[in-house]
CSV table of C-alpha atoms and ligand atoms in Angstrom, one decimal:
chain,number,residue,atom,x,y,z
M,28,UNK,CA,20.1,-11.4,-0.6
M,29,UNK,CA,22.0,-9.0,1.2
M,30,UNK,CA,24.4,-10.1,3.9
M,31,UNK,CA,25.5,-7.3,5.5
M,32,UNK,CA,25.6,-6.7,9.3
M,33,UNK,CA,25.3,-3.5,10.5
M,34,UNK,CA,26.9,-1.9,13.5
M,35,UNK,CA,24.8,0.6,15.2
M,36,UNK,CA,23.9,3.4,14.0
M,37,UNK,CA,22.4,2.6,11.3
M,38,UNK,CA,21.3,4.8,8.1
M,39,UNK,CA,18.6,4.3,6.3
M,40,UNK,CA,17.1,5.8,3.1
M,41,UNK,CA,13.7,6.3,2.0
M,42,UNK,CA,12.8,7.2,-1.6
M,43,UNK,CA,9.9,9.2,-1.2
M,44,UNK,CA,8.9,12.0,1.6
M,45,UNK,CA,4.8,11.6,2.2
M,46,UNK,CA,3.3,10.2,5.1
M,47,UNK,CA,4.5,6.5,4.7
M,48,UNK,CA,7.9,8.0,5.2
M,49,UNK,CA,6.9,9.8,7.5
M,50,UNK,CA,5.7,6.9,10.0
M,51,UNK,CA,8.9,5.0,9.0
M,52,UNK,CA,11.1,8.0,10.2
M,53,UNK,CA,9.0,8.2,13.1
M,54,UNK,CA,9.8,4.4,14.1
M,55,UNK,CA,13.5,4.8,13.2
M,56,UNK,CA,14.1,7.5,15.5
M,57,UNK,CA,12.6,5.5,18.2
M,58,UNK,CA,14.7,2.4,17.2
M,59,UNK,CA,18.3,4.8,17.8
M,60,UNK,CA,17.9,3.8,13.0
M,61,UNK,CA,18.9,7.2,11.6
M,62,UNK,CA,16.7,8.0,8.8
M,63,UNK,CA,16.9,9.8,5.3
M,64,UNK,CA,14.8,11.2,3.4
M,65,UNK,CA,14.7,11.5,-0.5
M,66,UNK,CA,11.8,13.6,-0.9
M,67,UNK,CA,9.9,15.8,-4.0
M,68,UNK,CA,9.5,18.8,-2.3
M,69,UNK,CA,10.1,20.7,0.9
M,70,UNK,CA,6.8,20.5,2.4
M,71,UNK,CA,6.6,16.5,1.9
M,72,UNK,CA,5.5,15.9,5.0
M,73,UNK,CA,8.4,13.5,6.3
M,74,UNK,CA,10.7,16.7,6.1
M,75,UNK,CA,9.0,17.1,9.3
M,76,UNK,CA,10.1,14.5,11.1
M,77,UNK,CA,13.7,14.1,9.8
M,78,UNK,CA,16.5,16.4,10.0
M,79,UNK,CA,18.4,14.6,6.9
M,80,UNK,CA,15.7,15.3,4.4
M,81,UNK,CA,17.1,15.8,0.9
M,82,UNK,CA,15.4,16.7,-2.4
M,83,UNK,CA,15.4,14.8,-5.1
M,84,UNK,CA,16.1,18.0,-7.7
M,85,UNK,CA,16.5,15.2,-11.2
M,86,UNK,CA,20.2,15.7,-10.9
M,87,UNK,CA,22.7,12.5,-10.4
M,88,UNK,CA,24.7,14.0,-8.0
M,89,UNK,CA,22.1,14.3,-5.7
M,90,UNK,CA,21.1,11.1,-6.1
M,91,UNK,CA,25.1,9.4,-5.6
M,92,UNK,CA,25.4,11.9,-2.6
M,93,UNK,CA,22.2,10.7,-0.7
M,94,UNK,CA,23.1,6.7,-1.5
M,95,UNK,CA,26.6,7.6,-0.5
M,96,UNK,CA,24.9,8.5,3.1
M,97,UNK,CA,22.9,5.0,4.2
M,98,UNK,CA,23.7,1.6,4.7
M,99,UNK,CA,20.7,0.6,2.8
M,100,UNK,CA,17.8,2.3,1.1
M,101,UNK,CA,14.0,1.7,1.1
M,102,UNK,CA,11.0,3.0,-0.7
M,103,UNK,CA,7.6,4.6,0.8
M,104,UNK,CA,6.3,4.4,-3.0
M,105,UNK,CA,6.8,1.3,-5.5
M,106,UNK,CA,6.7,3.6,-8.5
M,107,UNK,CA,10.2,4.9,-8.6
M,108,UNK,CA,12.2,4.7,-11.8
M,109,UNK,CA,14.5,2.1,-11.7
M,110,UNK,CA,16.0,2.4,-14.9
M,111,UNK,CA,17.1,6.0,-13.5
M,112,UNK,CA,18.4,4.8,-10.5
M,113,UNK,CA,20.2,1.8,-12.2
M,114,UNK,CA,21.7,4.4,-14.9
M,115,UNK,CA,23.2,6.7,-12.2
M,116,UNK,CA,24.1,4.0,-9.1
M,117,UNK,CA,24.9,0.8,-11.3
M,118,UNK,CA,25.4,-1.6,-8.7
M,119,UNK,CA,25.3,0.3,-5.8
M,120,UNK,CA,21.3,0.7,-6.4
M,121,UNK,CA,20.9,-3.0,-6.5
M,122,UNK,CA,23.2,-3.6,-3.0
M,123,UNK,CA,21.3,-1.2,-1.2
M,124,UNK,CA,17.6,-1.2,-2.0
M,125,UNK,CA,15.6,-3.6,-0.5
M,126,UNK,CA,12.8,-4.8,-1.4
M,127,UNK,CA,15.3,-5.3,-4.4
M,128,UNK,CA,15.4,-4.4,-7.6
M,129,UNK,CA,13.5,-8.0,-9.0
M,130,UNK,CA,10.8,-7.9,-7.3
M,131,UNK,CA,9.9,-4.2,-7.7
M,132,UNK,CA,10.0,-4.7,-11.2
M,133,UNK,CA,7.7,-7.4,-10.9
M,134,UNK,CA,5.3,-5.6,-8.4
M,135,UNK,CA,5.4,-2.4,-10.3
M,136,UNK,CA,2.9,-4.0,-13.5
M,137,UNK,CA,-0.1,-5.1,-12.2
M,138,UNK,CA,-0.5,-7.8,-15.4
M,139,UNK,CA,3.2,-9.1,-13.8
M,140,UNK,CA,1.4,-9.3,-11.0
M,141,UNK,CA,-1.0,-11.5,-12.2
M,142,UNK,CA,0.9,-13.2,-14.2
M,143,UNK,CA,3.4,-14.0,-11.5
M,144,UNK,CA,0.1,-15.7,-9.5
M,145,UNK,CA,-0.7,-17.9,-12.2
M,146,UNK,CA,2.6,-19.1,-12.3
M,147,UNK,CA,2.9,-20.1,-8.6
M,148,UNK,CA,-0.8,-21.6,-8.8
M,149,UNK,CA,-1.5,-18.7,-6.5
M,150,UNK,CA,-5.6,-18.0,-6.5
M,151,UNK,CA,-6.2,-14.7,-7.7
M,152,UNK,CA,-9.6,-14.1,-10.7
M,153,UNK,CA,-9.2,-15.2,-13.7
M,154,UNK,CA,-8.2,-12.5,-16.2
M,155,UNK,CA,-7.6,-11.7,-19.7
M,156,UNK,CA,-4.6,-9.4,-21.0
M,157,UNK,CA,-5.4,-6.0,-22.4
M,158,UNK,CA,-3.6,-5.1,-25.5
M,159,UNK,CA,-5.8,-3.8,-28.1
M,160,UNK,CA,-9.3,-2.3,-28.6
M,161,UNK,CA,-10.6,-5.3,-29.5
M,162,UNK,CA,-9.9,-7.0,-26.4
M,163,UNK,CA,-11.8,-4.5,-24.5
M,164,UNK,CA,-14.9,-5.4,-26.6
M,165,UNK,CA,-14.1,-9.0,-26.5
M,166,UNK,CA,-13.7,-9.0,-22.4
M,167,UNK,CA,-17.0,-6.8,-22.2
M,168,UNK,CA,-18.8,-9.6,-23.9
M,169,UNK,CA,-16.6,-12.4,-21.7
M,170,UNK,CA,-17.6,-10.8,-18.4
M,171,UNK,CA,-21.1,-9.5,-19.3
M,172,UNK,CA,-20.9,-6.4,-18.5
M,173,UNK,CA,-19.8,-7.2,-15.0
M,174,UNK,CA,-15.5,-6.2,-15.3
M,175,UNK,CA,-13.5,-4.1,-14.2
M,176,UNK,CA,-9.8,-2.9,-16.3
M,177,UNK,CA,-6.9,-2.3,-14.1
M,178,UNK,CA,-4.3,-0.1,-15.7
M,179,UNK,CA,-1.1,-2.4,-15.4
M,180,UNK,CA,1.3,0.2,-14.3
M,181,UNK,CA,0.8,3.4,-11.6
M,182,UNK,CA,-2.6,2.6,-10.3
M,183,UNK,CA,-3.2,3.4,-6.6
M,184,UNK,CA,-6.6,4.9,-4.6
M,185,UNK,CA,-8.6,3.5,-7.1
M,186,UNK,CA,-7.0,5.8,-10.1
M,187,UNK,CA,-6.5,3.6,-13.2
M,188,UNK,CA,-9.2,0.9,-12.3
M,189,UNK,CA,-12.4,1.1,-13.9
M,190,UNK,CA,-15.2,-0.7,-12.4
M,191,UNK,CA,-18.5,-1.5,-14.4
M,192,UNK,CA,-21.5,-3.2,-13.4
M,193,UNK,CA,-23.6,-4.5,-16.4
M,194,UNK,CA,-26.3,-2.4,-17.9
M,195,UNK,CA,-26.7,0.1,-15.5
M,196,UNK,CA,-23.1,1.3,-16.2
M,197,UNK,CA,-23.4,0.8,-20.1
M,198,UNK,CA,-22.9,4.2,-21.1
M,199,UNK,CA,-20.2,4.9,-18.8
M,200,UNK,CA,-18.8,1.6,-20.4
M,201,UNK,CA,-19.0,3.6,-24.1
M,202,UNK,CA,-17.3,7.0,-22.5
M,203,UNK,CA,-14.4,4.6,-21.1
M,204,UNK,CA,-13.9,3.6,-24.9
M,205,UNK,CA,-14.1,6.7,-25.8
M,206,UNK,CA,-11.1,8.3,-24.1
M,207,UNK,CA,-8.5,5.3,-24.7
M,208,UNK,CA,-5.7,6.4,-26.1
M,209,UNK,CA,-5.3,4.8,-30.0
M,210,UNK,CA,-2.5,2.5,-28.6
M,211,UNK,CA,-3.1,0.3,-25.6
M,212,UNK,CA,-0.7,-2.5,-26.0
M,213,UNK,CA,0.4,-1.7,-22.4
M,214,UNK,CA,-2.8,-1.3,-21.1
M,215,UNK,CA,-3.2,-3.8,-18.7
M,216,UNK,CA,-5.8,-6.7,-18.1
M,217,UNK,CA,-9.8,-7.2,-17.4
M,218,UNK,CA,-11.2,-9.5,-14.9
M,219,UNK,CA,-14.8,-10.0,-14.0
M,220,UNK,CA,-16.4,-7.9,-11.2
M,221,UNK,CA,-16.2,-9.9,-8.0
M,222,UNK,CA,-18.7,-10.5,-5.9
M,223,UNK,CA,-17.2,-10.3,-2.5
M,224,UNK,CA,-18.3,-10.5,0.5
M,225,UNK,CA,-15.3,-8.6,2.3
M,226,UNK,CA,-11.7,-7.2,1.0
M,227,UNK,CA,-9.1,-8.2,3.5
M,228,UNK,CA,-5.5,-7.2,3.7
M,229,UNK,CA,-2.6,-9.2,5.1
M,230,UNK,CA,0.4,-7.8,6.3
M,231,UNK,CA,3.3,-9.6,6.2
M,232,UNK,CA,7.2,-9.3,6.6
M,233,UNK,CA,10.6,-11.2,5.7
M,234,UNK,CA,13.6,-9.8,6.8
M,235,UNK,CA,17.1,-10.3,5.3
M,236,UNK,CA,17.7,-13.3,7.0
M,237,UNK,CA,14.2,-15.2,5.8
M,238,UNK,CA,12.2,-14.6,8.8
M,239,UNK,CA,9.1,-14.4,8.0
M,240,UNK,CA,6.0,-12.8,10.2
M,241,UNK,CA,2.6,-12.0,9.5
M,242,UNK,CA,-0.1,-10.2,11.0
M,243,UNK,CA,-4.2,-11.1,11.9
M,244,UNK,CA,-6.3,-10.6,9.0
M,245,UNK,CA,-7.1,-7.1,8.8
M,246,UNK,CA,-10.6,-6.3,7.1
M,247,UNK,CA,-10.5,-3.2,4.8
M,248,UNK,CA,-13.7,-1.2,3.1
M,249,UNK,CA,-12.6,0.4,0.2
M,250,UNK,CA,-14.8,3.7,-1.2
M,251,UNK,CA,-14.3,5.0,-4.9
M,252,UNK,CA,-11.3,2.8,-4.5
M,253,UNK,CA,-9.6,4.6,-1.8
M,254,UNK,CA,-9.0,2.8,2.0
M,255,UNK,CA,-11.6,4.5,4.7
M,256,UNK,CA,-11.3,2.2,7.4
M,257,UNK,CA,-9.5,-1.4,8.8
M,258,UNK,CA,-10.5,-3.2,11.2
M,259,UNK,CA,-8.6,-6.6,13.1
M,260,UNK,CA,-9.6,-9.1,14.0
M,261,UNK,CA,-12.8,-9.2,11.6
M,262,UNK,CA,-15.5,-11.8,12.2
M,263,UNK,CA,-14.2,-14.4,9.6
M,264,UNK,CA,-14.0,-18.6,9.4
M,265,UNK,CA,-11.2,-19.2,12.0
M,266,UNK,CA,-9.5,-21.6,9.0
M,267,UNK,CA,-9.4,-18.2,7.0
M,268,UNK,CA,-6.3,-17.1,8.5
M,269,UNK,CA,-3.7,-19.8,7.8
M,270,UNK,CA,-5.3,-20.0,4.2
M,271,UNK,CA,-4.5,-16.5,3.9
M,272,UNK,CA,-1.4,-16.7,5.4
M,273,UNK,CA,-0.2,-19.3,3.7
M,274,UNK,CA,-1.1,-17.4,0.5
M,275,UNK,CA,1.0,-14.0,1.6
M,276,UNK,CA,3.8,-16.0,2.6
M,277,UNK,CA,4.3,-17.9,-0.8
M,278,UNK,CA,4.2,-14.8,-2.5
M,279,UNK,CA,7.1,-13.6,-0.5
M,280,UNK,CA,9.3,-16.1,-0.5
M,281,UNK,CA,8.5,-16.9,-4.3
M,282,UNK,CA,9.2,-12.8,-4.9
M,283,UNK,CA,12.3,-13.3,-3.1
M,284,UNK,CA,10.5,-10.2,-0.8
M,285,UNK,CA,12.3,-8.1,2.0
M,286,UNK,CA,10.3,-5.6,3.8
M,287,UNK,CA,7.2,-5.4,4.9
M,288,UNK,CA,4.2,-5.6,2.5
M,289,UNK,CA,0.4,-5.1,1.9
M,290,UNK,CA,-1.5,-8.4,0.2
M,291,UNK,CA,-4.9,-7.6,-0.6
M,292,UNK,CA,-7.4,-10.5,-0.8
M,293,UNK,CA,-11.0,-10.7,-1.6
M,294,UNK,CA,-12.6,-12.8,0.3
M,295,UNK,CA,-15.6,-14.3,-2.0
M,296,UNK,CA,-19.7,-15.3,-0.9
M,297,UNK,CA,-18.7,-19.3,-1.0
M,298,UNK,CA,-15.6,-18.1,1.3
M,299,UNK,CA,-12.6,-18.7,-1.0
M,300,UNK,CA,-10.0,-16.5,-1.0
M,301,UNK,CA,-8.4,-14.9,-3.9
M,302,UNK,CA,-5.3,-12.4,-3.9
M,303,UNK,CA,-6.3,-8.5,-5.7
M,304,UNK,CA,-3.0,-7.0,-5.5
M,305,UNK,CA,0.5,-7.0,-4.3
M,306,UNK,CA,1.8,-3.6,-2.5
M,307,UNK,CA,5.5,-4.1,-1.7
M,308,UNK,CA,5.7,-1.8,0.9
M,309,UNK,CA,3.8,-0.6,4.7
M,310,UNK,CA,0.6,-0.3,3.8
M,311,UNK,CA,-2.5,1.5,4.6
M,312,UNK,CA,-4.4,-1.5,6.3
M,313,UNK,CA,-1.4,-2.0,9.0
M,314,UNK,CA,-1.4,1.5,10.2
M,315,UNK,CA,-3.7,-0.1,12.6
M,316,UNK,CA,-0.6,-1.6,14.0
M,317,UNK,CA,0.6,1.2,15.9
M,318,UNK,CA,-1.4,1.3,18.5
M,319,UNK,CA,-2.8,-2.2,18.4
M,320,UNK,CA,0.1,-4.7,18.1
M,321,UNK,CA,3.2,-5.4,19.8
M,322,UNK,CA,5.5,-3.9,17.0
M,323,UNK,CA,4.4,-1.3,14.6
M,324,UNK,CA,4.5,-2.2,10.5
M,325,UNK,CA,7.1,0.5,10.4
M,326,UNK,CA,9.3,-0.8,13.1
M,327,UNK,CA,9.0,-4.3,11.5
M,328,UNK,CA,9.9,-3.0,8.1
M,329,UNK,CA,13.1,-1.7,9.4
M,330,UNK,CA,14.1,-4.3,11.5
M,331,UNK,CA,13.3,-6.7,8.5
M,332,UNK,CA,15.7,-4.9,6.3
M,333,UNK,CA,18.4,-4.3,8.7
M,334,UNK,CA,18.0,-8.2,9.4
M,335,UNK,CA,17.2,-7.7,13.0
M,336,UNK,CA,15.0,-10.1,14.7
M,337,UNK,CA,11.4,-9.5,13.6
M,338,UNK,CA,8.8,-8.1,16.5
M,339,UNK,CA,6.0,-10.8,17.1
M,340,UNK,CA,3.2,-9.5,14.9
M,341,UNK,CA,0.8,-9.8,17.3
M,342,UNK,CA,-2.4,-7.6,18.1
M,343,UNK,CA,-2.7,-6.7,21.8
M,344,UNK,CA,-6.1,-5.7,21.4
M,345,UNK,CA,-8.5,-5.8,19.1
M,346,UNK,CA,-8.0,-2.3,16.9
M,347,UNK,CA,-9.5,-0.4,14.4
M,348,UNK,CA,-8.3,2.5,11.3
M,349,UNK,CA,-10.2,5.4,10.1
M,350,UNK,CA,-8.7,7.4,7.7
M,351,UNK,CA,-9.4,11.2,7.6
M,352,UNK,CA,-9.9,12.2,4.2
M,353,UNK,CA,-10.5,16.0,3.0
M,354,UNK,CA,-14.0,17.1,3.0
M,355,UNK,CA,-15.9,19.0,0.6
M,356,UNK,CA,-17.2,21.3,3.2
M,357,UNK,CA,-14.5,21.8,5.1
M,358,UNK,CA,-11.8,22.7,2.2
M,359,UNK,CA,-11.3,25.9,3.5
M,360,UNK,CA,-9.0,24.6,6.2
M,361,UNK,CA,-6.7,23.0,4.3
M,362,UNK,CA,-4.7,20.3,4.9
M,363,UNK,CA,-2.3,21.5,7.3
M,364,UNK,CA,-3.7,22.1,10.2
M,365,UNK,CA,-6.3,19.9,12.3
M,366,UNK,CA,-9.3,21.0,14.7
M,367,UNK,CA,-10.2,18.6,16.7
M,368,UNK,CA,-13.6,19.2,18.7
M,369,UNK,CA,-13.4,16.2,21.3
M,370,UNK,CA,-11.0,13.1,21.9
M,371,UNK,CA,-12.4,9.6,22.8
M,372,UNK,CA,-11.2,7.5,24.9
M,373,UNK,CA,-8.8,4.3,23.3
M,374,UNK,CA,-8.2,6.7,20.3
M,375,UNK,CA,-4.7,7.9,19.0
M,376,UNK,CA,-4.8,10.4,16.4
M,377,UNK,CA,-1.9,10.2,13.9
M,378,UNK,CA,-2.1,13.7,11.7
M,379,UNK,CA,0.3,13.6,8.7
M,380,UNK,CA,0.7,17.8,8.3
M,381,UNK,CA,0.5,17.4,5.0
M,382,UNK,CA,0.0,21.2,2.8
M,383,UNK,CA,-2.7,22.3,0.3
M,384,UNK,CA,-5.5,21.3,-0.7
M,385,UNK,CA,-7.7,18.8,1.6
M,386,UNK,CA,-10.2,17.9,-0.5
M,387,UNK,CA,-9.9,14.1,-1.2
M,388,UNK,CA,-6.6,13.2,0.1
M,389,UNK,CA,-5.8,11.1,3.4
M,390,UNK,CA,-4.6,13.6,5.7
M,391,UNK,CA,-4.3,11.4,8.9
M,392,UNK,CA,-6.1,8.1,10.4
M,393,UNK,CA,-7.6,7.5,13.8
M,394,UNK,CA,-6.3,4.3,15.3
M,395,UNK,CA,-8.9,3.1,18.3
M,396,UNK,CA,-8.8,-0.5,20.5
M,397,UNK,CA,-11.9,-2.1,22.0
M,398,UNK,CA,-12.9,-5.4,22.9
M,399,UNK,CA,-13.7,-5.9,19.5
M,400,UNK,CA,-12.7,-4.7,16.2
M,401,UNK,CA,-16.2,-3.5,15.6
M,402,UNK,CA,-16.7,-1.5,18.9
M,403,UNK,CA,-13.3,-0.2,17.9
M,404,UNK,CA,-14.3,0.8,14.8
M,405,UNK,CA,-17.3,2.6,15.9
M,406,UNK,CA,-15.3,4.7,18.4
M,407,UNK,CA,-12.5,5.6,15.7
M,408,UNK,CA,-15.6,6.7,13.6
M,409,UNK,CA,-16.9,8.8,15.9
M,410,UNK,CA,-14.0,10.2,16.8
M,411,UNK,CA,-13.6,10.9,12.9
M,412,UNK,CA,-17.1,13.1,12.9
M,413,UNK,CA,-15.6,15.4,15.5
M,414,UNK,CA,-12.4,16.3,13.5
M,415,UNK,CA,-13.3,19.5,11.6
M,416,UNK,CA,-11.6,18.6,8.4
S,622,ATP,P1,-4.7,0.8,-3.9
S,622,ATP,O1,-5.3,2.1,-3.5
S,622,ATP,O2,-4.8,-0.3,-2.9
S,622,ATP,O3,-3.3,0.9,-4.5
S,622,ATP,P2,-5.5,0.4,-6.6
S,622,ATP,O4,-6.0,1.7,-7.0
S,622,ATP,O5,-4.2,-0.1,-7.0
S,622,ATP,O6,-5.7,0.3,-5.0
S,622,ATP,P3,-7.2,-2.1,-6.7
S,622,ATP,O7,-6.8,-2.5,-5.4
S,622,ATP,O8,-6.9,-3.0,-7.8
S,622,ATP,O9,-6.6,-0.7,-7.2
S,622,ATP,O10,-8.7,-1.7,-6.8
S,622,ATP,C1,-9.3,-0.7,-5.9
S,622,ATP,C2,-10.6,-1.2,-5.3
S,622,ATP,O11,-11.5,-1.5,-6.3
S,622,ATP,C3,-10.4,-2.5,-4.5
S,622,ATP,O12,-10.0,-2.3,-3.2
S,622,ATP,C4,-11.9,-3.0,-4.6
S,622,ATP,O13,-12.7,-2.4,-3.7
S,622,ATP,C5,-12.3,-2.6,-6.0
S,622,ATP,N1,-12.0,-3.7,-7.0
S,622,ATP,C6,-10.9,-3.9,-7.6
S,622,ATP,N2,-10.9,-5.0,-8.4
S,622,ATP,C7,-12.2,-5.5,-8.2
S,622,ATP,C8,-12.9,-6.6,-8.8
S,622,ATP,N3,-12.4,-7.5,-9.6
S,622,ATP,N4,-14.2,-6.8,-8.3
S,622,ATP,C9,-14.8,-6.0,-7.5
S,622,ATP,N5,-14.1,-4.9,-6.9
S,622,ATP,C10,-12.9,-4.7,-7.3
S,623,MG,MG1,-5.7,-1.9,-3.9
């Protein structure tokens, strides 16, 4: 673990320039952490936020320059290519990046992932590996029907997992078969279809110096597989809490984790809890935290990796997330701009400026508090029917 102290001011790097970044850069500024970017293109939308946004154009030199310009370097995205990074920066990649280089590679396969639970008698579902056509039938049977197959690598909004529920979905089942490629030793793995009774998220953070904090439980509804609203504190067992805790917090200390990350959970109908995934990063389900707790995910993220003093992770209020996603009918706007017919009351509108298309993609979130998460969430709701995108 790094041991470095920094004397202000402090440069960080982000690999990766969408709105992730963006929030992160948005914290630095306010924390007197100089941030840089390492983007894709020049309308990522952190290149609004940060004068020291760079382009990552596939040459080496422009990677050695930007490492060259930060005291450590971050990531708004876990699917960067290490092996690239490790080819051009040798060690310097591994003494600046945190969450390190171990653990991404871990995080990045979704069977590791799994695998990794097992190992640390961690409850996740039970699961079978994915390497050959057969094993698809042979998981089908297994699971009757009821399964989803996760993709092990690049998954995220729902994109690479492939959810079936018996016979209804049998000839979507045959279709999925269908278009497999002919060699799927790296596919991934099957487990059954859960039937939950909420998804939760924790978010929790260790810094540099193996402090370790961790947010409420955050409740999440997920939609085609993509976040559209959170909501903390949800109405829960009070012992749910310190079981989940306790759950996030072994996985970070057993991944050797800096940073701040997102551990989905499902919580099942006899109330157990199991982990779904690992994201080692902010996360969507603790955007809620920048209006409704005492430090921001992003500002705890930073401190965590410039080994600071975490924030207490507390909520002030109780707070609620919508996230505005592109409409159909509206496509005509764009993403870009925002037209906003009325603003409620409690309600903080975060609006990434993102370009293109809108159709599908998160293009902001509405953060509300109330004196409860669900009056909360009906006000951010609201508030999301009169924005005209
Ligand atoms: P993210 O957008 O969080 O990166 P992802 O695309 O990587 O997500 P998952 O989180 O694994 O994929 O799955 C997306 C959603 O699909 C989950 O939030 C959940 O709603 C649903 N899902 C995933 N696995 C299961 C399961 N075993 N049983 C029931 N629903 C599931
Ligand atoms: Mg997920």
């Amino acid at each position: 673990m790094k041991k470095k102290e920094y004397s202000v001011p402090i440069q960080v790097g982000i690999l990766g320039g969408g709105q992730l970044a963006q929030m992160l850069c948005l914290a630095a500024h306010g924390m007197g952490i100089r941030p840089f970017v390492l983007g894709h293109k020049t309308s990522d939308c952190a290149s609004h936020v940060t004068k020291d946004f760079f382009i990552d154009n596939g040459s080496d030199d422009e990677v050695r320059k930007f490492f060259n310009l930060v005291d450590v370097v971050t990531i708004e995205n876990e699917f960067i290519d290490l092996k690239r990074f490790e080819r051009i920066l040798g060690q310097e990649f591994a003494d600046k990046l945190l969450p390190g280089v171990d653990t991404l590679k871990l995080v990045q396969s979704k069977l590791d992932q799994k695998n990794f639970l097992k190992k640390n008698k961690i409850s996740t579902l039970e699961f079978t590996e994915i390497h050959k056509l057969s094993d698809i039938d042979e998981a089908y049977e297994t699971f009757k029907g009821n399964i989803v197959f996760k993709k092990a690598r690049l998954g995220y909004d729902g994109r690479g997992t492939y959810i079936f529920s018996g016979h209804k979905d049998q000839s979507r089942f045959s279709e999925f078969k269908l278009n497999l490629p002919a060699n799927i030793e790296n596919f991934g793995y099957a487990e059954k279809l859960a039937p939950f009774q909420k998804e939760i998220a924790l978010i929790t953070t260790r810094s540099t110096k193996g402090e370790t904090k961790t947010y409420p439980i955050v409740e999440t509804y997920q939609d085609g597989g993509m976040c559209q609203w959170a909501m903390s504190p949800p109405k829960i067992k009070k012992s749910a809490f310190k079981i989940a805790q306790s759950m996030a917090e072994k996985i970070m200390l057993n991944l050797g984790a800096v940073g701040t990350f997102g551990i989905e959970m499902f919580v099942m109908k006899t109330g157990d809890i199991v982990i779904n995934e690992i994201a080692p990063r902010v996360h969507n389900s603790g955007h809620l935290t920048m209006n409704g707790a005492l430090t921001s995910q992003f500002e705890q993220h930073l401190r965590a990796i410039v080994g600071w003093p975490l924030g207490e992770a507390v909520l002030v209020q109780p707070t609620a997330m919508v996230n505005i996603i592109g409409k159909k009918d509206t496509q005509t706007y764009g993403a870009s701009q925002i037209r906003v017919a009325t603003v409620e009351k409690n309600t903080w509108i975060h609006w990434y400026g993102k370009s293109g298309d809108a159709l599908g993609r998160k293009l902001g979130h509405i953060n509300s508090v109330a004196s409860t998460a669900e009056s909360a969430l009906k006000v951010a709701q609201r508030q999301r029917q009169k924005i005209l995108i």
